[in-house]
């Protein structure tokens, strides 16, 4: 009989769990303000005196080792407060000195850097010009991509303890931006397999794929940080992560998916803002039908990006109007918009006439498109399916196919269109150089445009922010008239934490800067 | 056939199986679509790797060598106890596996204990009260227990016991509190299966002539059930329990992933996601070893428990 009772109780508990009402939604309701940053339930408590352990749950990768010059560890080191670069980007995406006190251009290829005095590495030694030069050499030696930001044949001259000069082989207008790149996190040679860095927290242990632990660095140049200890836990299951936050096993979650955020209860605070990533469709300019400008423009005009955002990201994030996410703070040109009537007119004008089944035909060829997608981010394929329906409305016949490795497929060049996502850097050169120029790493569609090549060349050499913004505007004008790719949306960056428990969190569209010295726990 | 020759035969058979498993695992994992170099670089975060980065990584991992050469090099190392280095962390694959194994042993051990403690009495009681309420309930629990997906049960238990009641931690760990929820999720389907097996075996034993004899000799019904029917029934389920143990040791992938439990199941998942072939191959090979060992243990247990089998051997 007792056994029966136990079973009955367990069954009742399970049933009550299944039938529990959905937790109230914390983020703004879909459609409320899909294009604006949506900070909700912001913490109100004052920053703490600096004690306690913050437990952060993430589904993203954590470092593979504690050596800053290996793989993409530098990214994680900055994210979690261990590493710093010479320059950094503020939450407003303004480029400001960090470990540098100033970076001045002496001539087109010479940059004079003055270091911030009083900075100490985690091993107790001071930050010197020689240490910075060694750090750059270590990054170039260990990180294959570092040379694409600051060329490996750049000469570094150590002037004195706090002054050094970088002499680049050719003028680099984006040099200051490159100094903010995580590839150049300032570090020393590892001691006991841990690179000493300069951040407010020093790494103490790592269990690969599981746990990354950092402790407060007492001699941090910016004063004592707000936490004694940070434990970053990599938890693969998104639902389990959310439940761990609700149970109190975690204090903070990063990169929360909108569908998970929707189910979090009110005692969990959420901060949602458009990130710096850009979802887009790469069009292949060497294959029909997107070798035709009118077809590219019609496809872009047929996509209702507001509806796309609502359908796939709960309306959070931001629609894309150009190749730059709005969060970068660059002046934007409305290069792409929604106008299905004009899309139809363009296709009619180009000779694509509707067939009996509604699919347009030209010279016996149907307007059929195979749109590739990939499972890396769940909303990508959802977007592809919605786009399939939208393009169908104006006479395209779109098939969606998911591939495991979209880069491998795209590099092969045998595609018409593919979904793609790039984490955009604030440097206005980044997107056009990588996605629109000949030889650009992500120009898989073989796009070529003389004006873009010229503008990118100017952007490479120019360092005046106003002049660069103007060049970025001109790039967008070319994008408006030529439709090289179809830009869709910037997904939201959602961070969740226990209400009133975590204080001093400063949201930044760039997830490189998650942990700051001000971050703390309420007493 | 002597016992020695029998054991030698089984040992050779096991070695052959292990070699075949290693060959298949290595070949299938190496030939599966997707480039380990690219996946490894992509898994580190940031932007998609450039072709130059991928080529450099492939060269570093010697992925461009012919498959047969790579297998022979791996096999040679494996015979010396060197299963290669993890592509991801550059640490010996065996070291990573050995680090995680105790946590999985604990989890499997607790789950097995839970299974036996619940399933055996449940099965016996259900057999003793055949057709009664408890028997009916057992049938229902068995169906639900085997049909409910592990990840769903895990999330429900997390919602109830971690997020709502806050009795237990949501994150699994090899600690008394941290192992309970993962162990329950693992044990539930096994409880259902083993309880039904115990019920069937006990019912079968209760119908045997020796039970009538025992009753005739003055044993109570309960005594006949516990001291005659149950030991005989246990012989029948021993193999099933041994295989369940093997399942528990190798089938923890979903549970360890949901609970972020630091065992070999999660190690295998993490390795599979980035195609960390040395670690993944070792995980597959270790699973084969575990199944072989558990089979052996099951056979040995039957020989020890059942004199008839002993005499046959």
PDB file of N, CA, C and O in Angstrom, chain A residues 31-54:
ATOM      1  N   UNK A  31       6.559  42.320 -31.239  1.00  0.00           N
ATOM      2  CA  UNK A  31       5.925  43.408 -31.962  1.00  0.00           C
ATOM      3  C   UNK A  31       5.901  44.704 -31.193  1.00  0.00           C
ATOM      4  O   UNK A  31       5.638  45.759 -31.743  1.00  0.00           O
ATOM      5  N   UNK A  32       6.154  44.667 -29.894  1.00  0.00           N
ATOM      6  CA  UNK A  32       6.125  45.905 -29.113  1.00  0.00           C
ATOM      7  C   UNK A  32       7.132  46.917 -29.652  1.00  0.00           C
ATOM      8  O   UNK A  32       6.815  48.051 -29.901  1.00  0.00           O
ATOM      9  N   UNK A  33       8.334  46.467 -29.778  1.00  0.00           N
ATOM     10  CA  UNK A  33       9.376  47.375 -30.244  1.00  0.00           C
ATOM     11  C   UNK A  33      10.502  46.563 -30.840  1.00  0.00           C
ATOM     12  O   UNK A  33      11.593  46.496 -30.293  1.00  0.00           O
ATOM     13  N   UNK A  34      10.221  45.934 -31.966  1.00  0.00           N
ATOM     14  CA  UNK A  34      11.197  44.983 -32.474  1.00  0.00           C
ATOM     15  C   UNK A  34      12.506  45.604 -32.922  1.00  0.00           C
ATOM     16  O   UNK A  34      13.495  44.934 -33.017  1.00  0.00           O
ATOM     17  N   UNK A  35      12.527  46.888 -33.178  1.00  0.00           N
ATOM     18  CA  UNK A  35      13.769  47.461 -33.682  1.00  0.00           C
ATOM     19  C   UNK A  35      14.561  48.194 -32.609  1.00  0.00           C
ATOM     20  O   UNK A  35      15.635  48.673 -32.851  1.00  0.00           O
ATOM     21  N   UNK A  36      14.006  48.250 -31.403  1.00  0.00           N
ATOM     22  CA  UNK A  36      14.718  48.974 -30.353  1.00  0.00           C
ATOM     23  C   UNK A  36      15.321  48.007 -29.356  1.00  0.00           C
ATOM     24  O   UNK A  36      14.895  46.886 -29.232  1.00  0.00           O
ATOM     25  N   UNK A  37      16.338  48.473 -28.652  1.00  0.00           N
ATOM     26  CA  UNK A  37      16.877  47.679 -27.560  1.00  0.00           C
ATOM     27  C   UNK A  37      15.780  47.507 -26.531  1.00  0.00           C
ATOM     28  O   UNK A  37      15.010  48.417 -26.283  1.00  0.00           O
ATOM     29  N   UNK A  38      15.675  46.301 -25.973  1.00  0.00           N
ATOM     30  CA  UNK A  38      14.565  46.035 -25.065  1.00  0.00           C
ATOM     31  C   UNK A  38      15.095  45.644 -23.707  1.00  0.00           C
ATOM     32  O   UNK A  38      15.067  44.493 -23.333  1.00  0.00           O
ATOM     33  N   UNK A  39      15.623  46.594 -22.939  1.00  0.00           N
ATOM     34  CA  UNK A  39      16.054  46.218 -21.602  1.00  0.00           C
ATOM     35  C   UNK A  39      14.846  46.056 -20.691  1.00  0.00           C
ATOM     36  O   UNK A  39      14.016  46.962 -20.622  1.00  0.00           O
ATOM     37  N   UNK A  40      14.719  44.915 -20.089  1.00  0.00           N
ATOM     38  CA  UNK A  40      13.575  44.691 -19.208  1.00  0.00           C
ATOM     39  C   UNK A  40      14.070  44.192 -17.866  1.00  0.00           C
ATOM     40  O   UNK A  40      15.094  43.542 -17.774  1.00  0.00           O
ATOM     41  N   UNK A  41      13.326  44.506 -16.839  1.00  0.00           N
ATOM     42  CA  UNK A  41      13.647  44.035 -15.501  1.00  0.00           C
ATOM     43  C   UNK A  41      15.101  44.320 -15.124  1.00  0.00           C
ATOM     44  O   UNK A  41      15.816  43.459 -14.644  1.00  0.00           O
ATOM     45  N   UNK A  42      15.538  45.510 -15.386  1.00  0.00           N
ATOM     46  CA  UNK A  42      16.937  45.839 -15.123  1.00  0.00           C
ATOM     47  C   UNK A  42      17.196  45.777 -13.622  1.00  0.00           C
ATOM     48  O   UNK A  42      16.344  46.131 -12.818  1.00  0.00           O
ATOM     49  N   UNK A  43      18.401  45.366 -13.224  1.00  0.00           N
ATOM     50  CA  UNK A  43      18.695  45.321 -11.794  1.00  0.00           C
ATOM     51  C   UNK A  43      18.690  46.727 -11.203  1.00  0.00           C
ATOM     52  O   UNK A  43      19.118  47.680 -11.863  1.00  0.00           O
ATOM     53  N   UNK A  44      18.212  46.825  -9.990  1.00  0.00           N
ATOM     54  CA  UNK A  44      18.117  48.149  -9.399  1.00  0.00           C
ATOM     55  C   UNK A  44      19.085  48.335  -8.235  1.00  0.00           C
ATOM     56  O   UNK A  44      19.369  49.445  -7.836  1.00  0.00           O
ATOM     57  N   UNK A  45      19.585  47.213  -7.704  1.00  0.00           N
ATOM     58  CA  UNK A  45      20.452  47.334  -6.538  1.00  0.00           C
ATOM     59  C   UNK A  45      21.787  47.973  -6.916  1.00  0.00           C
ATOM     60  O   UNK A  45      22.204  47.940  -8.059  1.00  0.00           O
ATOM     61  N   UNK A  46      22.423  48.587  -5.920  1.00  0.00           N
ATOM     62  CA  UNK A  46      23.718  49.228  -6.165  1.00  0.00           C
ATOM     63  C   UNK A  46      24.806  48.163  -6.271  1.00  0.00           C
ATOM     64  O   UNK A  46      24.653  47.068  -5.754  1.00  0.00           O
ATOM     65  N   UNK A  47      25.929  48.494  -6.938  1.00  0.00           N
ATOM     66  CA  UNK A  47      27.013  47.537  -7.025  1.00  0.00           C
ATOM     67  C   UNK A  47      27.502  47.120  -5.642  1.00  0.00           C
ATOM     68  O   UNK A  47      27.495  47.916  -4.702  1.00  0.00           O
ATOM     69  N   UNK A  48      27.947  45.887  -5.532  1.00  0.00           N
ATOM     70  CA  UNK A  48      28.317  45.352  -4.226  1.00  0.00           C
ATOM     71  C   UNK A  48      29.708  45.817  -3.828  1.00  0.00           C
ATOM     72  O   UNK A  48      30.438  46.403  -4.610  1.00  0.00           O
ATOM     73  N   UNK A  49      30.050  45.520  -2.594  1.00  0.00           N
ATOM     74  CA  UNK A  49      31.373  45.872  -2.096  1.00  0.00           C
ATOM     75  C   UNK A  49      32.432  44.947  -2.670  1.00  0.00           C
ATOM     76  O   UNK A  49      33.616  45.202  -2.510  1.00  0.00           O
ATOM     77  N   UNK A  50      32.034  43.884  -3.326  1.00  0.00           N
ATOM     78  CA  UNK A  50      33.023  43.061  -4.016  1.00  0.00           C
ATOM     79  C   UNK A  50      33.290  41.724  -3.396  1.00  0.00           C
ATOM     80  O   UNK A  50      34.424  41.413  -3.082  1.00  0.00           O
ATOM     81  N   UNK A  51      32.278  40.940  -3.187  1.00  0.00           N
ATOM     82  CA  UNK A  51      32.518  39.597  -2.658  1.00  0.00           C
ATOM     83  C   UNK A  51      31.614  38.618  -3.381  1.00  0.00           C
ATOM     84  O   UNK A  51      30.734  38.995  -4.139  1.00  0.00           O
ATOM     85  N   UNK A  52      31.877  37.359  -3.133  1.00  0.00           N
ATOM     86  CA  UNK A  52      31.006  36.321  -3.663  1.00  0.00           C
ATOM     87  C   UNK A  52      31.476  35.741  -4.975  1.00  0.00           C
ATOM     88  O   UNK A  52      32.391  36.240  -5.629  1.00  0.00           O
ATOM     89  N   UNK A  53      30.813  34.629  -5.325  1.00  0.00           N
ATOM     90  CA  UNK A  53      31.140  33.921  -6.563  1.00  0.00           C
ATOM     91  C   UNK A  53      29.987  34.062  -7.532  1.00  0.00           C
ATOM     92  O   UNK A  53      28.841  33.793  -7.189  1.00  0.00           O
ATOM     93  N   UNK A  54      30.295  34.476  -8.724  1.00  0.00           N
ATOM     94  CA  UNK A  54      29.282  34.584  -9.774  1.00  0.00           C
ATOM     95  C   UNK A  54      29.381  33.333 -10.635  1.00  0.00           C
ATOM     96  O   UNK A  54      30.448  33.007 -11.138  1.00  0.00           O
TER      97      UNK A  54
END
